[in-house]
Every structure is written in C-alpha cells, then in structure tokens.
Coordinates of C-alpha atoms in Angstrom, one line a residue:
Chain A
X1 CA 26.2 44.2 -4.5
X2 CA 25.9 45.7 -1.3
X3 CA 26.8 49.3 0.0
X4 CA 28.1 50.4 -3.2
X5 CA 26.7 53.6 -4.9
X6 CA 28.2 52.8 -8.3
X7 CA 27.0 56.0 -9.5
X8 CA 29.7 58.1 -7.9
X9 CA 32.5 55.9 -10.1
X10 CA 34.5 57.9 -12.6
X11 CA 33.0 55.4 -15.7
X12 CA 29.5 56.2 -14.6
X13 CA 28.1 59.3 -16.3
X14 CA 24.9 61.0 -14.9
X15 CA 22.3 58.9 -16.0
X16 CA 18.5 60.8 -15.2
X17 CA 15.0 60.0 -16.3
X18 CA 13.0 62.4 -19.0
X19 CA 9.3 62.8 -18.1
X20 CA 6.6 61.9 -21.0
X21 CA 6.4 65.8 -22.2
X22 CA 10.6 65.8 -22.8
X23 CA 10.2 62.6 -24.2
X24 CA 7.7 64.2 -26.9
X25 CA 9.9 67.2 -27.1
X26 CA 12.9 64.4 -27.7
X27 CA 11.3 63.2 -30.2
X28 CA 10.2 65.9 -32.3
X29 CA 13.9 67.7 -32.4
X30 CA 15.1 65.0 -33.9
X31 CA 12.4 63.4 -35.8
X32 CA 12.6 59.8 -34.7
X33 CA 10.8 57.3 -32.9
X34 CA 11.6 55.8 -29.7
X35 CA 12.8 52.5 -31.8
X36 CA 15.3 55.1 -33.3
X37 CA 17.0 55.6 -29.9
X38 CA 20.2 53.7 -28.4
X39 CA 18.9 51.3 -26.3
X40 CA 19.4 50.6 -22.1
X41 CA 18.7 47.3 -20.4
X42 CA 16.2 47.6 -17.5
X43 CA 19.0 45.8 -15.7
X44 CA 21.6 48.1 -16.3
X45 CA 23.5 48.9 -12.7
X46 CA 23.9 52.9 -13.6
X47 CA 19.6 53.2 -13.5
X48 CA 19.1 51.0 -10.3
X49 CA 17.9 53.9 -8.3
X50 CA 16.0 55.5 -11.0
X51 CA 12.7 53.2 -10.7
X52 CA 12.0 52.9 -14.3
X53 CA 10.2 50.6 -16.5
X54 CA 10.3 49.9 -20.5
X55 CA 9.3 52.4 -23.1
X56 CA 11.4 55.5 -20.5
X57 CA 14.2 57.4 -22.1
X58 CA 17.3 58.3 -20.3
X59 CA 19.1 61.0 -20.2
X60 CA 23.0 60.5 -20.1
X61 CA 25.4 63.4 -19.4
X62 CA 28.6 62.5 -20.3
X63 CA 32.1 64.1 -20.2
X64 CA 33.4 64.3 -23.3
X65 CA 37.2 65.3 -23.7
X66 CA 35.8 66.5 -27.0
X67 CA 32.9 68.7 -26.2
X68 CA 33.2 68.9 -22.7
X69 CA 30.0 67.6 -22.2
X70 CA 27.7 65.9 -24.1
X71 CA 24.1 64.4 -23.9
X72 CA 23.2 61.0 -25.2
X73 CA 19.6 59.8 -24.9
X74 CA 18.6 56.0 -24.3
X75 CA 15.6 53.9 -24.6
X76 CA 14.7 51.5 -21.8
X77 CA 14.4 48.1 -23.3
X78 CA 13.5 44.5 -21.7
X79 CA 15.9 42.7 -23.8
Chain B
X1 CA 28.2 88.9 -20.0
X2 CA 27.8 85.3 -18.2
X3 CA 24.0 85.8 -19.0
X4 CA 25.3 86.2 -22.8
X5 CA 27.4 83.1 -22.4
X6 CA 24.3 81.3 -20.9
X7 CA 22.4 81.9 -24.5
X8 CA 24.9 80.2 -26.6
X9 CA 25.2 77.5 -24.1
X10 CA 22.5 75.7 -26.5
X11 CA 24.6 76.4 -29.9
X12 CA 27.8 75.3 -28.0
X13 CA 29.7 72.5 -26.8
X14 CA 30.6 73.2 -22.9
X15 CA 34.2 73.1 -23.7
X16 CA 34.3 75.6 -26.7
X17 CA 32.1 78.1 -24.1
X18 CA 34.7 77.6 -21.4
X19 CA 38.3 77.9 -23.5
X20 CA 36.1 81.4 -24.7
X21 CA 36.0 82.6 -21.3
X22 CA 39.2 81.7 -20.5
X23 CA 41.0 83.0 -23.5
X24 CA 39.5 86.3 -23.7
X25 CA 40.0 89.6 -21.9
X26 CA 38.3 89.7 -18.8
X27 CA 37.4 93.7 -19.7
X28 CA 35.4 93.4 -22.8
X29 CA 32.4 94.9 -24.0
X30 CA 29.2 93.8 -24.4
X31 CA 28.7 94.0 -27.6
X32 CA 32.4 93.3 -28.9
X33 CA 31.9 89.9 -26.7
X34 CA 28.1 89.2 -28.8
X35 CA 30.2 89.9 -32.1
X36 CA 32.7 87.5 -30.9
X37 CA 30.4 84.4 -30.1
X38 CA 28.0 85.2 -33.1
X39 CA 31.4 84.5 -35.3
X40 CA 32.2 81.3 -33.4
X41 CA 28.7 79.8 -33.2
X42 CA 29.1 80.0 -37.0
X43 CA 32.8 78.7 -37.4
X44 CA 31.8 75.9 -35.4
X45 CA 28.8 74.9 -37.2
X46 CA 30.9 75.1 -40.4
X47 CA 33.0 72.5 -38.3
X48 CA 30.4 70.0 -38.1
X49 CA 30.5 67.0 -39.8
X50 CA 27.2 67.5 -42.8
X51 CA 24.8 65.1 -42.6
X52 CA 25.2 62.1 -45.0
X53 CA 28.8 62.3 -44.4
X54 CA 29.9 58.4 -44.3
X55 CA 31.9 58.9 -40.5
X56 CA 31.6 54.9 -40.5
X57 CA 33.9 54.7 -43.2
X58 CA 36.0 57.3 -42.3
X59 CA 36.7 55.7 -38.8
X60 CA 37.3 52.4 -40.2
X61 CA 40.0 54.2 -42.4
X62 CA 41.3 55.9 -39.5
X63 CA 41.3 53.3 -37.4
X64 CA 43.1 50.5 -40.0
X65 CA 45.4 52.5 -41.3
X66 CA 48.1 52.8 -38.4
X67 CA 46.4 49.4 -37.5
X68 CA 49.0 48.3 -40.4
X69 CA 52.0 49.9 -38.9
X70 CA 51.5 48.4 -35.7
X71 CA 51.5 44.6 -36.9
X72 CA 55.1 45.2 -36.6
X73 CA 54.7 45.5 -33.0
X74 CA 52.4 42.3 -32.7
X75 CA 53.2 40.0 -29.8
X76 CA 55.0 42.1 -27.9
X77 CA 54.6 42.3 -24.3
X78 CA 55.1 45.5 -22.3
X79 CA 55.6 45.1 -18.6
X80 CA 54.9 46.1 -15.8
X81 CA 57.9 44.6 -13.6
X82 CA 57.2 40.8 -13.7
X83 CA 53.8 41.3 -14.8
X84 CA 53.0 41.1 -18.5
X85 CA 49.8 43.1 -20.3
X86 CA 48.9 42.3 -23.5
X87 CA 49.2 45.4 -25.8
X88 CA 49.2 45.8 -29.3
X89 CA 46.7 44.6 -31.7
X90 CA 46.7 41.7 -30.5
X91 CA 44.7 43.6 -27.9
X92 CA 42.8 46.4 -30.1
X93 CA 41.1 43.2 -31.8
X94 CA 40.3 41.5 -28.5
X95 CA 38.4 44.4 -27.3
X96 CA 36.5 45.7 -30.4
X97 CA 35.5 42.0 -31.1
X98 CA 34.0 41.9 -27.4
X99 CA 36.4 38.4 -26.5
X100 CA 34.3 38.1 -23.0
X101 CA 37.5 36.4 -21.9
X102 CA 40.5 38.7 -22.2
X103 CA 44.4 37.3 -21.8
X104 CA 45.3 39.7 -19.5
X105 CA 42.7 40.8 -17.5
X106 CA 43.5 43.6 -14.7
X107 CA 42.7 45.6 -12.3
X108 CA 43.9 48.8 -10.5
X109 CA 42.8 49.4 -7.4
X110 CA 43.0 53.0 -5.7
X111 CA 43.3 53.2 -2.2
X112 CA 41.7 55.3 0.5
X113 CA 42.9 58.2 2.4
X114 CA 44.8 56.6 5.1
X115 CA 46.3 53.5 3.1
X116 CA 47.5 55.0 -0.1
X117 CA 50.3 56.7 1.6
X118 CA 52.5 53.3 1.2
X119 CA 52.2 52.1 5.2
X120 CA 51.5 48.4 4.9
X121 CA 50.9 48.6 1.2
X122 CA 52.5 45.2 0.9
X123 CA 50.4 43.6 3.2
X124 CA 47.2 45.0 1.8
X125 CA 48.4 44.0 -1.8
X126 CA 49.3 40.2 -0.2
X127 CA 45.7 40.1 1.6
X128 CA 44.2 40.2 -1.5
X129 CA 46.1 38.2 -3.5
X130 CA 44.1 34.7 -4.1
X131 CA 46.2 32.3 -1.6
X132 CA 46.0 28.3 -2.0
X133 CA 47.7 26.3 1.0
X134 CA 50.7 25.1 -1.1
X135 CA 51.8 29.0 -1.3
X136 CA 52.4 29.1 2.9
X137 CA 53.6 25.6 3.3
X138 CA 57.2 24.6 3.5
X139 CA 56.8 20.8 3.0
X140 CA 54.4 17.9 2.7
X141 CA 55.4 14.7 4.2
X142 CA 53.1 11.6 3.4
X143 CA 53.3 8.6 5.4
X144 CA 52.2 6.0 3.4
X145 CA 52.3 3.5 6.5
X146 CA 49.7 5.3 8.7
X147 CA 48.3 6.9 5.5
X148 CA 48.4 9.9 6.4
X149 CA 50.0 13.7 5.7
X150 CA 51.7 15.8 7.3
X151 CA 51.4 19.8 6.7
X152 CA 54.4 21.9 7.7
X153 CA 53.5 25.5 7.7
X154 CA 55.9 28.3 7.1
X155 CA 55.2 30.7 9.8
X156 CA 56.8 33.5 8.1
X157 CA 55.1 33.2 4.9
X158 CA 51.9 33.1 7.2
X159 CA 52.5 36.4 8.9
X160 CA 53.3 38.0 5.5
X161 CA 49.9 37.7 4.4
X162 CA 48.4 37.4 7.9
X163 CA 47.0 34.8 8.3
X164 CA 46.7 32.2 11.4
X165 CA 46.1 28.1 12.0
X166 CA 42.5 28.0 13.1
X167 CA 42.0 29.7 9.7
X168 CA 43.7 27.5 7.5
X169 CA 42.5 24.8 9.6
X170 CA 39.0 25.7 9.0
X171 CA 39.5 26.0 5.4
X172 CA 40.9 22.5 4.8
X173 CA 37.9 21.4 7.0
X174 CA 35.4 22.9 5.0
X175 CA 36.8 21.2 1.5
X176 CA 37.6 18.0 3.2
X177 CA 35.0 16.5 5.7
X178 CA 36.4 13.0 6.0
X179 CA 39.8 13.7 7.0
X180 CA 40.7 13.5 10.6
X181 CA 43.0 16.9 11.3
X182 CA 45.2 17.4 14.1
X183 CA 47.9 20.0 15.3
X184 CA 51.6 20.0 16.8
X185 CA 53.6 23.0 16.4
X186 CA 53.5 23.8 13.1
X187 CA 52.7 21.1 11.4
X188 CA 49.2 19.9 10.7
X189 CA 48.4 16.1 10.4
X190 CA 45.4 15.1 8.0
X191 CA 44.5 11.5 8.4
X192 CA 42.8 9.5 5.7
X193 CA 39.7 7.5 7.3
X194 CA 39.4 3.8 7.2
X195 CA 37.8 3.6 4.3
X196 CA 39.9 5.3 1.5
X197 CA 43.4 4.1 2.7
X198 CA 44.5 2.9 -0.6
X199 CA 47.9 4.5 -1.8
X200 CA 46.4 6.3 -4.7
X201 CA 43.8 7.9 -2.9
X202 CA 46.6 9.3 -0.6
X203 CA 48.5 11.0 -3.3
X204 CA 45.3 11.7 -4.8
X205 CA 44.2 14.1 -1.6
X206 CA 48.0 15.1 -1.0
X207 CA 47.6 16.9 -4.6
X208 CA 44.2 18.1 -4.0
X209 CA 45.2 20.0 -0.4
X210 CA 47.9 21.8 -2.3
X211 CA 45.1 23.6 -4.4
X212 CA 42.9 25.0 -0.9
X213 CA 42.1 28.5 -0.7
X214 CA 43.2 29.9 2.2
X215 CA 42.2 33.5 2.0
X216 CA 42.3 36.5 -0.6
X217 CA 39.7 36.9 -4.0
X218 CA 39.2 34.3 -6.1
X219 CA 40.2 35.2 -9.4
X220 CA 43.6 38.0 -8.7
X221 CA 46.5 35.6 -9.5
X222 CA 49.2 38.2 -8.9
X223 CA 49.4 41.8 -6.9
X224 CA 52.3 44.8 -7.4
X225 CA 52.2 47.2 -5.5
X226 CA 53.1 50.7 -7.2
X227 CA 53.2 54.7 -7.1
X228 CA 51.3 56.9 -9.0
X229 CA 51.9 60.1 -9.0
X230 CA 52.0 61.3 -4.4
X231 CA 50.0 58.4 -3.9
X232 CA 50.5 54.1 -3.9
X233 CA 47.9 52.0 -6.1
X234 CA 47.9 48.2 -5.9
X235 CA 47.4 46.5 -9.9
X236 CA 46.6 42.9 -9.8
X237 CA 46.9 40.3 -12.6
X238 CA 43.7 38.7 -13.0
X239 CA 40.0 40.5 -12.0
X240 CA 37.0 40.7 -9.8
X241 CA 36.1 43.7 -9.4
X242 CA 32.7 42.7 -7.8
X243 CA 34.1 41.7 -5.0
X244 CA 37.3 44.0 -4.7
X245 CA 34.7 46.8 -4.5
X246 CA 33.3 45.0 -1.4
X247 CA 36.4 45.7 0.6
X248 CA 37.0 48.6 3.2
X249 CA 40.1 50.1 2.0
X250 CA 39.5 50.3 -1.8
X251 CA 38.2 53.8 -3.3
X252 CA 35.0 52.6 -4.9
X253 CA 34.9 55.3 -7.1
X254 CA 38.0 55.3 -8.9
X255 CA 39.2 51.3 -8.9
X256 CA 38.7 49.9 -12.3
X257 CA 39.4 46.8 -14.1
X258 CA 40.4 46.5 -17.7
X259 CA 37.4 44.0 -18.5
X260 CA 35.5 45.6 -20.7
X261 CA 32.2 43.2 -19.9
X262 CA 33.0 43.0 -16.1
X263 CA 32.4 47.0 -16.2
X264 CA 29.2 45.9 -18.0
X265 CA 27.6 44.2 -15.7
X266 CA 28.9 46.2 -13.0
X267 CA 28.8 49.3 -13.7
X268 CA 26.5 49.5 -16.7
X269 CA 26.9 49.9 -20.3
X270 CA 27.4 53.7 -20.5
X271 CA 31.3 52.8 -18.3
X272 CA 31.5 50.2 -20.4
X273 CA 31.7 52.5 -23.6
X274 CA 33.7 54.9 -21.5
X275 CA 36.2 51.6 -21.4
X276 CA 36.4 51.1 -24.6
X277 CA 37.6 54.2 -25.5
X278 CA 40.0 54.4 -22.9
X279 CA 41.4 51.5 -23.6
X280 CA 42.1 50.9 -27.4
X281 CA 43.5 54.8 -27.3
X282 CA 45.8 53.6 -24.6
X283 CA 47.1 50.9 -27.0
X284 CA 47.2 53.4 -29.9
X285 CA 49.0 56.4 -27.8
X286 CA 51.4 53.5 -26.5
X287 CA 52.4 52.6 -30.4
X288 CA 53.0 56.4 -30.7
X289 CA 50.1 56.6 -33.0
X290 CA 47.8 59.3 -33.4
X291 CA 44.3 58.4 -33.9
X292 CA 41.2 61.0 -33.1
X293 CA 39.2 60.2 -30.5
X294 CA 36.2 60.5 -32.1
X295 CA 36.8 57.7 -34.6
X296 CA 37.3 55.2 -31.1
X297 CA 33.9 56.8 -29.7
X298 CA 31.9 56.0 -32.8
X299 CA 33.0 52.4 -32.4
X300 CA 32.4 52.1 -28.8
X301 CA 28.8 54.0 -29.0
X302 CA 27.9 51.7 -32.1
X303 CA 29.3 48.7 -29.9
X304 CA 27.6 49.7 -27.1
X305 CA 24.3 50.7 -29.1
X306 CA 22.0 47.4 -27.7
X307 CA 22.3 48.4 -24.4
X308 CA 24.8 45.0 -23.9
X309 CA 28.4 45.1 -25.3
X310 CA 28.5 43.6 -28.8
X311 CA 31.8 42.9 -31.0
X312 CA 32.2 44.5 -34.1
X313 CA 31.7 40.9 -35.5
X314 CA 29.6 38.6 -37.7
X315 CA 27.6 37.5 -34.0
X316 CA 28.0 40.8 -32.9
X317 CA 27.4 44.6 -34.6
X318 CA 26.4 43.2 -37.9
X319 CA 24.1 40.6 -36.3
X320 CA 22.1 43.7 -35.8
X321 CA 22.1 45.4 -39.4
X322 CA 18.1 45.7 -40.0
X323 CA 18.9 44.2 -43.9
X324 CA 19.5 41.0 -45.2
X325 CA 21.7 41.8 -48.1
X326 CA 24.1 44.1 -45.9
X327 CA 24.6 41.4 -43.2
X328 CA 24.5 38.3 -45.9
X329 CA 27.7 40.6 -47.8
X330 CA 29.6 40.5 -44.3
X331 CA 30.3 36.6 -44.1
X332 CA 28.7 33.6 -44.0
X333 CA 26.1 34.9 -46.9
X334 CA 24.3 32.0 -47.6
X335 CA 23.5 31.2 -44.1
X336 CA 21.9 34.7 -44.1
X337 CA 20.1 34.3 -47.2
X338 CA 18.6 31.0 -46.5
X339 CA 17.3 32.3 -43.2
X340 CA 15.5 35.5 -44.5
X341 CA 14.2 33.3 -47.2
X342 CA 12.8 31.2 -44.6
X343 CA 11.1 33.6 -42.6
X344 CA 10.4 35.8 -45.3
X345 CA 12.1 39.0 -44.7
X346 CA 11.7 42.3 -46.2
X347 CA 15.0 44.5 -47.5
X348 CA 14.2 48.2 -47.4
X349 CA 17.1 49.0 -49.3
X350 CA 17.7 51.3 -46.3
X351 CA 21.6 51.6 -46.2
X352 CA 24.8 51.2 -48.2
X353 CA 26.0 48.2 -49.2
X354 CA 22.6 46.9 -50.9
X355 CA 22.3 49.3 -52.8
X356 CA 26.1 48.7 -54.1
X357 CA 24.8 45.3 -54.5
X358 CA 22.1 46.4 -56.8
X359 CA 24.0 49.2 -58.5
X360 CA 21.4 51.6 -57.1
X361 CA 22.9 55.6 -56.0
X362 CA 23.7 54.9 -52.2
X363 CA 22.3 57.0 -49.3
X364 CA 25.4 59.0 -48.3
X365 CA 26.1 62.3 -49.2
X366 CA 24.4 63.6 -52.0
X367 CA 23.2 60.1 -52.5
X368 CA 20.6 60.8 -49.0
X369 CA 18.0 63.7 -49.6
X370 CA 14.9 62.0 -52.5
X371 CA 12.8 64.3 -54.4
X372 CA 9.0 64.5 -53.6
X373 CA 7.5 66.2 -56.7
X374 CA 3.4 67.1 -57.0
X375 CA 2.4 65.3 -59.8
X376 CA -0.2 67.2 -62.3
X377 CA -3.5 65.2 -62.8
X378 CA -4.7 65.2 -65.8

C-alpha cells in the first residue's frame, strides 16, 4: 500500500520494540518465557517500520476505556 | 504533588491517576494527598481479579447469558435508510467465530477537511460507488441482421457520477478486443466480427457488456451519504478498504470497515482486536444489554492471541489448546484422539477440563498453588 502511514489510524495502538536487556527484565516480572508471550506475525502492517526480526518482543500501548492505558507485550513469530 | 502522582503511576492504571486529579481539591496538602493515594493503591489492588480466578468462565457466563434474551431479536434487520446491517446474534456469532466472509460487510468513510462539509458529498459518494455499464445506459438495441448492438447512454446518469465517453469507451475496449466500436451521439455501436456472428453469441456479448465496470471500487455495491454529528460521512454497503484508503479525499486515519479480517491484514492484528470489541458491544448496547467490557476484551485478546484472527471454534481457539483431552472434549473427539495417538502426544494435565476428565482437583482457584515439601532422608 502506498503513501499510507497506517500507524496514525485510530485502531492502531503504539506498537515499539523492547531492546534485549527489557526483554530480560520482561521476562523476569513475570516469570515466563518468550513462548509464554502473545504472539505478532513478522508481517503484521502496525511493525512495518520497526525493522524487526523473530524472537523480538513488542511493546503495545493501548487505550483502554478501562484503564486508560494499558501495555500488552508480543512476541515476533514467523508463523 | 505531580512528582507524587508520578510514583504511583506504576501501582496505577492511567485512568484511576487522572479521575484522582480531577476529582480532588486543587489546594491539598502534601501529605493529606500521600494518605489519599496510599488508600487507593490498596482499594484498587483489593479490586483486582486474584489469580486463579476462572475469568474464562465468567466471561462465557457473561457473555451467554443476555445472549439468550437476544434470540428473541434474531433476524432482525436494523437499517440504515435502504441499507440493511446485520445485527443481532446472528452477528455476535459471525464475528467471534472469525466467518472471513461477513453478510454485511461495511465501511465508513470519513472525509477531509474541505469535503466533509456536505459540498458535492453526492458526487464523491457516486464516484466511488462500483459502476457496471448497464447502471448509465438507457437502452440496448441488438440488431440481429447486422449483428450488432447498439449502446444508448444516459447522459444525465453519466454526469451524476462523472464520467465521460472515451472512458466508458476505453473500458469496453479493454474487456472486449474483438468487437469493432463506433460512436454517434450518444449511442455507441459494438459490432460482432466475422467470425462469431451466430445469434447466440450476440445475446451472449449483449449480456456480458451489461456487467463492464466503468469506474468506482470494485467491491462497494451501495453508498449513503450521511451526517454525523457537524460533519458528513459517506457508509457504503460492501468493503475495500485497501483501496478506499488510496483515495485523496478520505481521512486515512479514522475510515474503518466492519471486516474484522480486512482490518487484519490491513492494519494489523492489534486493530483487529480493537474491532472486535467495538463491534460485538455495539450489537450488545443496540439490544439494550449490558455486558462489561472486559468480558468482550478477554475474547478478542484470546482470539487475537496467534498473532492472526482465530474463531472461537473447533478450527480456531481450541485448535490451539496445548492438550489433547481438552481439545478432544470440545467436538470431534475421536478425530483428536486418533491423531495424538498417532503422533504420540504428551498431556500435561496442565489445565481444566482434563483434570475434570480424570476426576483430579482442577488448577483454578485454590485448586492452582502445589505444595513442595523437603523430604527427610533417612
């Protein structure tokens, strides 16, 4: 699709890439593995522009009507 | 005190911190204000569902239950002026069982700046609108002497949606090479070649010219024009949102469709789920039901969990249950069974239902936290 910065739609959330160390940190809150974790597709049109590969987590920040915000963590996944 | 707030902004949810702020005093002390969010970081962890708490269950409760009072209301078609939307559960099942192909797909489109103050807003609405040939034309004459048919256009139709001959020309060119075309006013004669002038094949290509695009997106069978609130919005019957975000005058950032796997794959799973949610509550609020919110996001993030969109279905969410026995007590158990047997599968005993099966305590609840004792060597 050209010249459309689906990011700035009201659906998409701010989707951002953890580096390894906040992955670790991730991790060890919560006391899972990264098979634990919701998965992503590496196709997935929201993380385009984020250069990532398999095996990175995402970090979503959602708006919640709820909590106002909340944060929801993805794995990158081939499949 | 906003450095104060700033602390608890790790205990609490954003929108607890900001109806704080709002509700209290703006003149209040330091330590009366500590006191205050001490007391609610508490309350609110008392407000949290425990761990072990079965919320699967308690959605699926939530959920069903006024389920059953809307049967009632099953079939029945709200609408929008002519156009009808399929609400209901008729709908509530088509979108928590992922159907990829919906009965009422739709899309609203929001305008920009200049166009959504109602100036040409039928025009806009007709130029998208998926036109075939037979929509402009007034008649079709077919001479079966000369074999040959004759096209007469209805201008005013054709300024409606703005379109000209050389267009609609070039579009009956491009979907049929063999036919000679000429033009006289406004009527366009197609001649059959030498070749194919059998009666049948006459009638065969009169039929077949009817169903030429002219012009518009493949795919939006109707358009309404409407007004929301101070400003005009076009819905159309019928979606493609892929190529509705391509135009000039649409706000890409607000135009969605009610497909929940055209979001998908357009704008990524996490709308997706947002979709979801937005849509089965606007079924429930329309019944005058009252479901919480939550329940609809557990479904939609436990839909939505693989990354793709899956149905809460035998193919879909329990497709991906890591145990045999759970998935096998779902439907379809022997199919299950044989499988694992076959590739020799291993049930952890991990979750509920197999340990129903086997009349085993089940993880929820007190059922969830084991014992690890030392044991005394002797």
């Amino acid at each position: 699709m050209k010249n459309i910065d689906i990011r700035k739609h009201i659906l998409v959330p701010e989707h951002s890439k953890l580096t390894k160390q906040e992955i670790q940190e991730l991790l060890e809150k919560y006391n899972i593995t990264l098979n634990d974790l919701p998965k992503i597709l590496l196709t997935d049109s929201a993380i385009e522009k984020l250069s990532v590969k398999s095996g990175d987590v995402i970090k979503i920040i959602r708006n919640s009507p709820t909590a106002g915000t909340s944060i929801y963590y993805r794995v990158v996944t081939n499949e | 005190m906003n450095n104060l707030f700033k602390k608890y902004e790790e205990e609490l949810p954003l929108k607890v911190i900001n109806d704080l702020k709002e509700k209290l005093p703006k003149k209040i002390s330091e330590a009366k204000l500590k006191k205050i969010l001490e007391e609610t970081t508490i309350e609110y962890n008392k407000m949290l569902v425990q761990p072990g708490e079965s919320v699967g269950l308690v959605a699926a409760e939530s959920i069903g239950e006024p389920g059953t009072q809307m049967t009632l209301n099953t079939f029945h078609f709200a609408g929008v002026a002519e156009m009808n939307v399929t609400m209901g559960l008729p709908r509530i099942i088509e979108i928590l069982d992922g159907k990829k192909n919906i009965s009422t797909p739709m899309t609203e489109i929001y305008l920009k700046k200049p166009y959504n103050q109602g100036k040409d807003i039928k025009k806009l609405a007709l130029s998208i609108k998926e036109t075939t040939l037979k929509e402009i034309v007034s008649e079709f004459v077919v001479d079966v002497a000369e074999s040959k048919i004759e096209v007469k256009l209805d201008e005013k139709k054709m300024q409606e949606i703005s379109v000209d001959y050389p267009a609609i020309q070039k579009s009956i060119k491009a979907n049929f090479k063999e036919l000679a075309l000429s033009k006289k006013g406004d009527v366009i004669t197609l001649k059959l070649n030498e070749k194919e002038k059998e009666l049948n094949q006459l009638f065969k290509t009169k039929e077949r010219i009817k169903e030429i695009y002219v012009q518009g997106i493949k795919g939006i069978t109707q358009v309404l024009p409407i007004k929301k609130g101070n400003e005009f919005l076009i819905i159309t019957a019928g979606t493609n949102l892929k190529k509705i975000l391509e135009l000039d005058f649409v706000d890409k950032t607000r135009t969605i469709s009610n497909s929940v796997f055209e979001i998908a794959s357009i704008l990524g799973v996490e709308a997706a789920r947002q979709v979801i949610i937005n849509e089965v509550y606007k079924v429930i609020e329309n019944q005058g039901l009252n479901v919480d919110i939550r329940h609809l996001m557990l479904v939609a993030d436990t839909m939505c969990a693989t990354g793709t969109v899956k149905g809460v279905t035998r193919y879909g969410v329990v497709k991906e249950k890591s145990s045999v026995l759970a998935r096998a007590s779902f439907e379809t158990p022997i199919k299950h069974i044989f499988n694992a047997s076959l590739i020799g599968e291993v049930d952890n005993l991990s979750s509920v239902v197999e340990n129903v099966m086997l009349n085993q305590p089940v993880p929820v609840g007190t059922g969830l936290p084991g014992l690890v004792t030392k044991v005394k060597r002797s």
